[in-house]
XYZ file of C-alpha atoms in Angstrom:
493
model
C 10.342 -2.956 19.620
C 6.953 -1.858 18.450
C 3.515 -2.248 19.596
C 0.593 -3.162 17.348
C -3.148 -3.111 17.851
C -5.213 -5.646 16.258
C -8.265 -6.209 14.661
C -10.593 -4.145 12.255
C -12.025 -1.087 14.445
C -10.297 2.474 15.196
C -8.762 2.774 11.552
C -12.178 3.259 10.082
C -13.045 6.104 11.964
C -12.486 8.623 9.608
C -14.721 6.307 7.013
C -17.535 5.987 9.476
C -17.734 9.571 9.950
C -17.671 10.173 5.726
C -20.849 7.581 5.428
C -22.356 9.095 8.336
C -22.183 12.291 6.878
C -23.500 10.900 3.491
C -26.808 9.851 5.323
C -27.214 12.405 7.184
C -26.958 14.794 4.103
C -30.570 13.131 2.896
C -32.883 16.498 2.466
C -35.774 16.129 5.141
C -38.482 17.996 6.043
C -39.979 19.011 9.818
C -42.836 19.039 11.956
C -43.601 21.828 14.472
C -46.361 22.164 16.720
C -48.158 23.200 19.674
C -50.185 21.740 21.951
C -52.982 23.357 24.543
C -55.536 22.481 26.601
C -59.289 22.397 24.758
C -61.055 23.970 27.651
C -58.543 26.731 29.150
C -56.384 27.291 25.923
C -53.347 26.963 28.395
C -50.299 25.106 26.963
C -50.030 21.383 27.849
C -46.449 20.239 29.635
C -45.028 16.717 29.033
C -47.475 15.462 26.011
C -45.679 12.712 24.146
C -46.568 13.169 20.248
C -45.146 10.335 18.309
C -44.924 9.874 14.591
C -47.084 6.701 14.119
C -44.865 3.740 12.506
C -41.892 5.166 12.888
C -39.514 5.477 15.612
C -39.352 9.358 15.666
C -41.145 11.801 18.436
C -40.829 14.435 20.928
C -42.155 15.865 24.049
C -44.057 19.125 24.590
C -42.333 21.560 26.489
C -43.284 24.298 28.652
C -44.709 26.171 26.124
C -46.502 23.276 24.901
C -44.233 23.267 21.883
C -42.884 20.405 19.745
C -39.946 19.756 17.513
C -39.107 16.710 15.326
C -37.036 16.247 12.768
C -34.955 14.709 10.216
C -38.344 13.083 8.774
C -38.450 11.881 4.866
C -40.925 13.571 2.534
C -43.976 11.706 2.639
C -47.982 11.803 4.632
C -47.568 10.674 8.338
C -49.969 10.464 11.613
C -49.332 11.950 14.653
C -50.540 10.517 17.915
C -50.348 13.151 21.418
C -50.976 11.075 24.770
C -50.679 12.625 28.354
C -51.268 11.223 31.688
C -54.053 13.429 32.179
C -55.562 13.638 28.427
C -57.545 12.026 26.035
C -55.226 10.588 23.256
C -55.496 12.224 19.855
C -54.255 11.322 16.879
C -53.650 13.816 13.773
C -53.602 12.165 9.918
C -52.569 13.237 6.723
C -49.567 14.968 8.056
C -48.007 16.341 4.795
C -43.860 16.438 5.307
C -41.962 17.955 2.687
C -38.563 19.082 1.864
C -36.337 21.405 3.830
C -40.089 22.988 4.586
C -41.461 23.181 8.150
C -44.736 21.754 8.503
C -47.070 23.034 11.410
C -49.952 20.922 13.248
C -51.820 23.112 16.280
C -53.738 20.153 18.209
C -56.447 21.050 21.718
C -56.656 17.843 24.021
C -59.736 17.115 26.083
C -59.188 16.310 29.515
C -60.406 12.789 30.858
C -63.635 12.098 32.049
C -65.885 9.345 33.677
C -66.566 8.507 29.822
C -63.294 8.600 28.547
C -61.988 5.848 30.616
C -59.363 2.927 29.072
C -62.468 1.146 27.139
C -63.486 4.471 25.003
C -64.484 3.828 21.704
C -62.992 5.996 18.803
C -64.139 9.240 18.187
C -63.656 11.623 14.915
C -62.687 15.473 15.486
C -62.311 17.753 13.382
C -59.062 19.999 13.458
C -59.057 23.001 11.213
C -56.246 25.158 10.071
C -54.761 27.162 7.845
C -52.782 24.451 5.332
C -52.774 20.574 4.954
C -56.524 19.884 6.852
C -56.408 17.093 8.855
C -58.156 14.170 11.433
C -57.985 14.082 14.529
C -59.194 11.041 16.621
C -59.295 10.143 19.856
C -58.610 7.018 20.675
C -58.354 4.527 23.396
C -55.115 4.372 25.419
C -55.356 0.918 26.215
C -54.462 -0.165 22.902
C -51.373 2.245 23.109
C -47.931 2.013 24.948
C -46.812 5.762 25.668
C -43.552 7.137 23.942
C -41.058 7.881 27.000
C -38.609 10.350 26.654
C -36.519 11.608 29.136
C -37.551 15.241 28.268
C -40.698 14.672 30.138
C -39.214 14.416 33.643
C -36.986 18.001 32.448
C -40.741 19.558 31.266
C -41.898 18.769 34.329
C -39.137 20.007 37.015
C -38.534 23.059 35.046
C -42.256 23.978 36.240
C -41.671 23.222 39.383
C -44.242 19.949 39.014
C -43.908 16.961 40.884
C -43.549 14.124 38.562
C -46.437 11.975 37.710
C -46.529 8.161 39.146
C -45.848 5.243 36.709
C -48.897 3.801 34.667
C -47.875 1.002 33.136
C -44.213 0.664 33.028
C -44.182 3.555 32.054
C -41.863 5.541 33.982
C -38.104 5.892 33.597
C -36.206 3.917 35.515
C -32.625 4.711 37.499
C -32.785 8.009 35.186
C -32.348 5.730 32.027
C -33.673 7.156 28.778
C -35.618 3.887 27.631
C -37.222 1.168 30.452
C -36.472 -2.533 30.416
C -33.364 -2.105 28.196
C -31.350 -5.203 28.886
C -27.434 -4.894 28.049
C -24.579 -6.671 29.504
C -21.107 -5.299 29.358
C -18.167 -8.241 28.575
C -15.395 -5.761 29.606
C -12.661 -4.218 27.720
C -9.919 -6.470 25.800
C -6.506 -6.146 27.439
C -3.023 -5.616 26.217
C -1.238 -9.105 26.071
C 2.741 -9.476 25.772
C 3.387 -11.440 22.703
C 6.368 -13.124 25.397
C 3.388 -14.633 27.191
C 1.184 -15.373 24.438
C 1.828 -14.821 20.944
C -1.641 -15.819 19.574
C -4.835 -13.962 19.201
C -7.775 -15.877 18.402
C -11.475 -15.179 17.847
C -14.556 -16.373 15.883
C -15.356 -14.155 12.945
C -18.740 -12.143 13.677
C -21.211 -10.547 11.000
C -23.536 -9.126 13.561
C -24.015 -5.646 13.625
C -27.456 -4.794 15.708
C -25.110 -2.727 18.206
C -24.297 0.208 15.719
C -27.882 0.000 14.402
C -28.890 0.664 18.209
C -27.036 3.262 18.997
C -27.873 5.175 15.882
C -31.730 4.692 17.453
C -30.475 6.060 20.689
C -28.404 8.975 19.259
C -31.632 10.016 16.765
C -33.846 10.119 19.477
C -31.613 12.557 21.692
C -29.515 10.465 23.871
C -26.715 8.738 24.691
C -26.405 4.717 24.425
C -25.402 2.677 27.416
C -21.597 1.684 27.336
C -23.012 -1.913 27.599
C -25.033 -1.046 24.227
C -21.568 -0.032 21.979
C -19.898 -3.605 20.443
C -17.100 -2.145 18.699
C -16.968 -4.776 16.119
C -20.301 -4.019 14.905
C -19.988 -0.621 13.987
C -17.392 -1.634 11.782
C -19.414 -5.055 10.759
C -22.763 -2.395 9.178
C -20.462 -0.878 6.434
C -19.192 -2.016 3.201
C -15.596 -1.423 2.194
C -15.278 -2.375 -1.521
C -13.433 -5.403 -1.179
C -13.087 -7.695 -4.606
C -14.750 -10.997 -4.219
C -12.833 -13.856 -4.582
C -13.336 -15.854 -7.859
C -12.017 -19.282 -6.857
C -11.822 -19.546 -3.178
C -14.268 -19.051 -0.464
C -13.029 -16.040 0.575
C -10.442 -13.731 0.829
C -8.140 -11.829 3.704
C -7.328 -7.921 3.351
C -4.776 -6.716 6.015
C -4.004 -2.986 6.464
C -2.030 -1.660 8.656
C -1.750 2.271 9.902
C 0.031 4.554 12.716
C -2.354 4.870 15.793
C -2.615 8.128 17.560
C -3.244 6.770 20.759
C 0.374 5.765 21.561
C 3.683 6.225 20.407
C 4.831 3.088 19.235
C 1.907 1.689 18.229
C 0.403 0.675 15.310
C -3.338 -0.141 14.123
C -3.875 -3.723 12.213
C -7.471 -3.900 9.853
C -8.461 -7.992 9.249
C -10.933 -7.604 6.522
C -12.364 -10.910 5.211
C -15.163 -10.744 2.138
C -16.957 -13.958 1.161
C -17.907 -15.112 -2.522
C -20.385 -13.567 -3.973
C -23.657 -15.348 -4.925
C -25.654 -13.852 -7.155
C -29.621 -14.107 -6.287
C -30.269 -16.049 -9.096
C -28.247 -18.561 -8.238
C -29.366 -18.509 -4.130
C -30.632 -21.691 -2.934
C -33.988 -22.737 -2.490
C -35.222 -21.514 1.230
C -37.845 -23.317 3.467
C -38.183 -20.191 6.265
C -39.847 -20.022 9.275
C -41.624 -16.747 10.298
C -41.216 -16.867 14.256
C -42.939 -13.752 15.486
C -43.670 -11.922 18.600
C -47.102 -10.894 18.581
C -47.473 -10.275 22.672
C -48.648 -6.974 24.410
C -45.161 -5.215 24.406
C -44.870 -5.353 20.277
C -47.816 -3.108 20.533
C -45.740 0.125 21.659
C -43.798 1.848 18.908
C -46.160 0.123 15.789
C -43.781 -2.464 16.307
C -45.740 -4.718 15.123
C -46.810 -3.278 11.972
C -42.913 -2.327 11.252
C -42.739 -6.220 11.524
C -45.225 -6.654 8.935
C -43.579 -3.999 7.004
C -40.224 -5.920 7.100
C -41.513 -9.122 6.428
C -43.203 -8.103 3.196
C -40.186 -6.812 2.008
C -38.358 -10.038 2.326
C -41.325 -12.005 0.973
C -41.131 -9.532 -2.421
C -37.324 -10.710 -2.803
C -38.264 -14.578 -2.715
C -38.348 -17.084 -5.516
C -40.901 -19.623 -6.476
C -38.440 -22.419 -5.433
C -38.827 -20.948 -2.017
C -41.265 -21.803 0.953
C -42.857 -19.820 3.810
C -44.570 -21.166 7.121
C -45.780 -18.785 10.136
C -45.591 -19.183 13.942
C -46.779 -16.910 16.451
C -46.573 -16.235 20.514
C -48.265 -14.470 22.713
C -48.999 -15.959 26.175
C -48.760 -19.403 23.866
C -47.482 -20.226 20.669
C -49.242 -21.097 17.527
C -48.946 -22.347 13.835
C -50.848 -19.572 11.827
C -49.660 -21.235 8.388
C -48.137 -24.609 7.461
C -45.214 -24.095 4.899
C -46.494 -23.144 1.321
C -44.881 -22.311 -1.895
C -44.115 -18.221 -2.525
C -46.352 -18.629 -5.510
C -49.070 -18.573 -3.158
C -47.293 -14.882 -1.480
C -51.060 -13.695 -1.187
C -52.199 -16.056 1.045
C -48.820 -15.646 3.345
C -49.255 -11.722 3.177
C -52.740 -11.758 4.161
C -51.483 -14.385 7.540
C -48.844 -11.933 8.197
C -51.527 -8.967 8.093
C -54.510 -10.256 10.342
C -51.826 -10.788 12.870
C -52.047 -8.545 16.185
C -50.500 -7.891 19.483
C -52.214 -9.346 22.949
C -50.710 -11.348 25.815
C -47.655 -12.343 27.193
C -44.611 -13.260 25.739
C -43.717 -17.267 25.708
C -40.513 -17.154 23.900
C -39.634 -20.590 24.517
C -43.288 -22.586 23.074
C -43.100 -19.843 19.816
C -39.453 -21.278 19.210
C -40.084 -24.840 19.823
C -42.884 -24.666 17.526
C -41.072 -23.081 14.686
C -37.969 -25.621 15.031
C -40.927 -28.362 15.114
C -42.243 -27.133 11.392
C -38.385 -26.476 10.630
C -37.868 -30.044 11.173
C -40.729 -31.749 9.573
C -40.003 -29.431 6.373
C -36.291 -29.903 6.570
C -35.040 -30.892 2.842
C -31.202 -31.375 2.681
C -29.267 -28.868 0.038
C -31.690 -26.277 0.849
C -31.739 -23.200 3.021
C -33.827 -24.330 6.125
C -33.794 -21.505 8.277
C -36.078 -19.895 11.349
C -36.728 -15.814 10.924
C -37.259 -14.693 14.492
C -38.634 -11.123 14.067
C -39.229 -10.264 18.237
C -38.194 -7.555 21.603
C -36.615 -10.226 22.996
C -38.556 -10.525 26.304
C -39.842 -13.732 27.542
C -41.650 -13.475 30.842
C -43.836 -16.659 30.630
C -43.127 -20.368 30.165
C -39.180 -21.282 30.088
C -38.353 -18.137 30.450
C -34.216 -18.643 31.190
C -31.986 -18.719 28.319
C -30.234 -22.080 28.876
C -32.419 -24.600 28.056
C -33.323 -22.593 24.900
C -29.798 -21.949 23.903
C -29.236 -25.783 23.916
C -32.074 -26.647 21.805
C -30.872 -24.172 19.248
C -27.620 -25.440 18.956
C -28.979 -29.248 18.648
C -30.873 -27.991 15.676
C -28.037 -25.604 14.347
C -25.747 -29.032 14.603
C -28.660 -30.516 12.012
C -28.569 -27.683 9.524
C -31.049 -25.474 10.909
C -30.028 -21.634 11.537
C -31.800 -19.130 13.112
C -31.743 -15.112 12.162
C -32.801 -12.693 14.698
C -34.127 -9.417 14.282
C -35.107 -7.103 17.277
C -37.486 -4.508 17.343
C -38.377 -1.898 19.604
C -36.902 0.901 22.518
C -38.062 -0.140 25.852
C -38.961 -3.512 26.879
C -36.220 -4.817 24.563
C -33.584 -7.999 25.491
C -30.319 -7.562 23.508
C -28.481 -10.148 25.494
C -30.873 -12.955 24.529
C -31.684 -11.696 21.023
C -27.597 -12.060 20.549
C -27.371 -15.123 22.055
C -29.775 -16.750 20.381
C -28.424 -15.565 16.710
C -25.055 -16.552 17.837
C -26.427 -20.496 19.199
C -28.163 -20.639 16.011
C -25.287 -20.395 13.850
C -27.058 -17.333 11.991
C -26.819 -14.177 12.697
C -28.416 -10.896 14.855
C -29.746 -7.353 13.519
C -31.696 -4.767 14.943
C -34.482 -2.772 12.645
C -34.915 0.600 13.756
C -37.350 1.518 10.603
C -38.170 0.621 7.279
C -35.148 1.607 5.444
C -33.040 -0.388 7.950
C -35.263 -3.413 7.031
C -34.955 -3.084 3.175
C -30.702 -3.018 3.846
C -31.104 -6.505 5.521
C -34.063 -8.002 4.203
C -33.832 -6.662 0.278
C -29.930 -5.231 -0.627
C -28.208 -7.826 1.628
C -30.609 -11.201 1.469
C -28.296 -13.299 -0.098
C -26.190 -12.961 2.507
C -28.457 -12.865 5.291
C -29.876 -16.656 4.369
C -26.787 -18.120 2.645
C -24.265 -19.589 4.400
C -20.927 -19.900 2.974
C -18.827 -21.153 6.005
C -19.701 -22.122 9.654
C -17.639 -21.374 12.761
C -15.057 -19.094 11.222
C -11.591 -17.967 13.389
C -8.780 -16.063 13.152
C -5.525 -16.598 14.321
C -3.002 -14.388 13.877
C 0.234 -14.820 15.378
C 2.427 -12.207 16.393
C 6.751 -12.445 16.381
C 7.673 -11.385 19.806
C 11.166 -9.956 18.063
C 8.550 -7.109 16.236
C 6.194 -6.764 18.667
C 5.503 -6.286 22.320
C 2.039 -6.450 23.334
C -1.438 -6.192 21.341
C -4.712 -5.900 21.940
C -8.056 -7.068 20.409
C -10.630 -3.853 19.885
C -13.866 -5.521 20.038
C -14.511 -8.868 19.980
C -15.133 -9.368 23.747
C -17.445 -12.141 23.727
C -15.768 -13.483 21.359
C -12.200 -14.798 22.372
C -11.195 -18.532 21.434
C-alpha cells in the first residue's frame, strides 16, 4: 500500500523559490557609511542607523562602518542613535541603481543640554556628492532600532554591554523584544484504519510568510513558532481559472515526495469567483487604529498612514469611511462619511500621532459600536484594524474580546487585521482576532506589501464569497496507509 501526504505545502517549493528569485532580481541600489565620534574622530561601535519609514537598517561595527542594502531607487533619511550620542538624522539620501551611495556622519556626545527634552537642531554635513541635513533630534520621540549585531560589536571589543533603556535590550538572545508567537505543534501521521477523514477549515491568511521574509531581510532567522506552513503557500498566486457558474472551484495535484519512499504529496487548491471592482459592493469600513507609544518605533505609524491612503485611493463613491483611535483610551476621530469627501478622511488619518498606552479592548468596542449604528444589510460592513497587537491596559486578555467579535461576526460584521511592526508585536492575538472575526490576518512589512493587500488584492480582502469553509477529504484505507496534514495546525475540525 502507499502513503500519501496531504494538503497544499511541500510541492510548491520549487515555485516559491522561482518567485522568490523573481523579487529578489529587482535592481537596487546601497548605502555605505561611516560613523565617528565629532570630538576625537575615533570610530563609533554599536550606532543603530535606520532608514526612516522603512523597515531596513544596520549597526556600526568596529570600524564604525555600515552596510544596507537591497534599497529601491529613490531619496531616503537616515537616522544614527547610540546609547551614549546625540541622535542625528541625515536627509536627502539619494539611492540609485546598482550604485553605492556613501553618507560620512560625526555624532556629538550627550551633555547636560542634550537631555530627552532637546529641541531640534540643524547641522550641516558636507561632502563630496549628494549634500545633505543633518539634525539632531530628541530621543524621546524615538524607539531605537535593535539588532542583534550590537551585542557582537560590542563583545568583539571586549566592551561590556550597555544596560537596557527602555525595552530596549534583547531579550533571551532573541533578535527582536516582545515578539509573541505560540507554536501549535507539528501535524501527525494518522492510519487511514483508524481514521479515514481529514478535516480542516480553509484559511486565506498569510501574515506568517510575510514575517519571516521581515526577519530573513533584516539578517536573521524567524522563530519556529513564527513559520505557519500554510501561509507561505496562502501569499502566492497559482493561475488557477475562475469558475464561471459556481462559487468556486477544487484543483487537486498530486506528485512523488522525496521525503519517503512510498509516499506521495497531495496539492488542494481552491480559487473563488472573481468579482470584478466594478461590480464590489458598497463598503461602510471602520478604521480601528493603534496610535499608542509603541507604533512610534519603526515610523510605524506613518507606514499606517501610508497604507491606509492607499486603500482609501481604491474606494468608490458608494463607499463610507469612519475613524477610531486608542491610545491609553479610545476615541471616535470621524463619524462615517461618504469617500467623496476622501479629503476630509485623509487629513483625520494625517493629524493622527502616537502617545500612550495601548487599550485594545475600548478602541475595538468603539469601532464595533459605529459598525453597528452604520450597519446597512447587502453591504460590506467591515472593521480595518491596522495595530502591533499589544494591549497592556484595560481588558487586556483575549477572551472576552474574542467573544464580542464573534457576536458581531454572527451579525455580519468582519474584522481584517493588519500588524505592523518588529518588536513589541502580538501575532497570537492579531490571528486570533482575524480568525473570530470571520475576516482575515496580514502583516505589512512596507509599502509595497501594503499596495499587494490594500490595492492589487482589495476585492478580495473586503468581499466575502463564503463563510466557514472545510475540507474533507477522505482517504480508502485499501490505497493508502497513513497521511498527514502539512500545516494547518490550528486548524483541525
Amino acid at each position: 500500500m502507499r502513503t500519501k501526504t496531504l494538503i497544499p505545502l511541500l510541492l510548491l517549493a520549487a515555485t516559491l523559490i522561482v518567485i522568490s528569485a523573481l523579487t529578489w532580481a529587482v535592481v537596487t541600489g546601497q548605502i555605505k557609511g561611516t560613523v565617528t565620534d565629532k570630538e576625537t574622530k575615533q570610530p563609533v561601535v554599536g550606532a543603530s542607523v535606520l532608514v526612516v519609514g522603512t523597515t531596513r537598517g544596520a549597526m556600526t561595527n568596529a570600524d564604525g562602518k555600515f552596510v544596507i542594502s537591497q534599497l529601491e531607487p529613490g531619496i531616503y533619511t537616515l537616522r544614527i542613535t547610540h546609547v551614549h550620542y546625540q541622535t542625528v538624522e541625515v536627509t536627502d539620501v539619494n539611492v540609485t541603481s546598482d550604485l553605492v551611495t556613501e553618507v560620512s556622519v560625526s555624532l556629538e556626545k550627550k551633555t547636560a543640554n542634550t537631555e530627552l527634552d532637546a529641541k531640534l537642531n540643524k547641522v550641516v554635513m558636507e561632502r563630496e556628492s549628494n549634500a545633505a541635513d543633518m539634525c539632531l533630534v530628541s530621543p524621546s520621540s524615538i524607539a531605537p532600532f535593535q539588532l542583534q549585531a550590537k551585542k557582537r560589536c560590542y563583545e568583539e571589543r571586549g566592551l561590556g554591554f550597555p544596560p537596557a533603556h527602555g525595552g530596549t535590550s534583547i531579550v533571551n538572545d532573541q533578535a527582536f523584544d516582545a515578539m509573541f508567537f505560540k507554536h501549535y505543534g507539528v501535524n501527525p501521521f494518522v492510519d487511514t484504519e483508524d481514521d479515514h477523514l481529514s478535516t480542516f477549515a480553509v484559511d486565506v491568511d498569510d501574515a506568517s510568510y510575510v514575517m519571516t521574509r521581515s526577519y530573513l531581510n533584516r539578517g536573521h532567522l524567524p522563530p519556529d513558532e513564527a513559520v505557519r506552513t500554510e501561509e507561505f503557500v496562502n501569499h502566492f498566486s497559482y493561475n488557477y481559472d475562475a469558475p464561471q457558474e459556481t462559487p468556486f472551484h477544487v484543483y487537486l495535484e498530486g506528485a512523488p515526495s522525496k521525503f519517503g519512499q512510498n509516499c506521495q504529496l497531495l496539492k488542494i487548491g481552491i480559487r473563488g469567483k472573481q468579482i470584478r471592482p466594478e461590480n464590489r459592493k458598497p463598503a461602510n469600513l471602520v478604521f480601528v487604529i493603534d496610535v499608542s507609544g509603541s507604533m512610534a518605533r519603526e515610523d510605524r505609524l506613518t507606514l499606517v498612514k501610508k497604507a491606509l491612503r492607499l486603500l482609501i485611493d481604491e474606494l468608490t463613491p458608494n463607499d463610507r469611511v469612519g475613524i477610531v483611535v486608542y491610545g491609553s483610551r479610545g476615541q471616535v476621530v470621524l463619524e462615517p462619511i461618504s469617500i467623496e469627501r476622501e479629503v476630509d478622511i485623509v487629513a483625520a488619518i494625517e493629524r493622527l500621532y502616537p502617545g500612550g498606552s495601548t487599550n485594545a479592548e475600548e478602541g475595538l468596542r468603539l469601532g464595533y459600536e459605529m459598525a453597528k449604528r452604520n450597519f446597512e444589510k447587502g453591504k460590506i460592513n467591515r472593521i480595518i484594524l491596522c495595530s502591533d497587537g499589544v494591549a497592556n491596559v484595560g481588558r487586556t486578555g483575549p477572551d472576552q474580546m474574542l467573544k464580542q467579535i464573534k457576536k458581531y461576526a454572527d451579525k455580519g460584521i468582519t474584522l481584517t487585521t493588519v500588524g505592523f511592526g518588529m518588536g513589541n508585536f502580538n501575532d497570537i492575538l492579531m490571528e486570533k482576532l482575524g480568525d473570530k472575526g470571520n475576516g482575515h490576518y496580514a502583516y505589512v512589512d512596507n509599502l509595497p506589501e501594503a499596495r499587494r493587500i490594500f490595492v492589487e488584492n482589495l476585492t478580495g480582502t473586503l468581499q466575502v464569497i463564503a463563510r466557514d469553509v472545510k475540507i474533507q477529504v477522505d482517504f480508502n484505507p485499501d490505497v493508502v496507509r497513513s497521511y498527514r496534514l502539512l500545516g494547518y495546525e490550528n486548524r483541525d475540525v
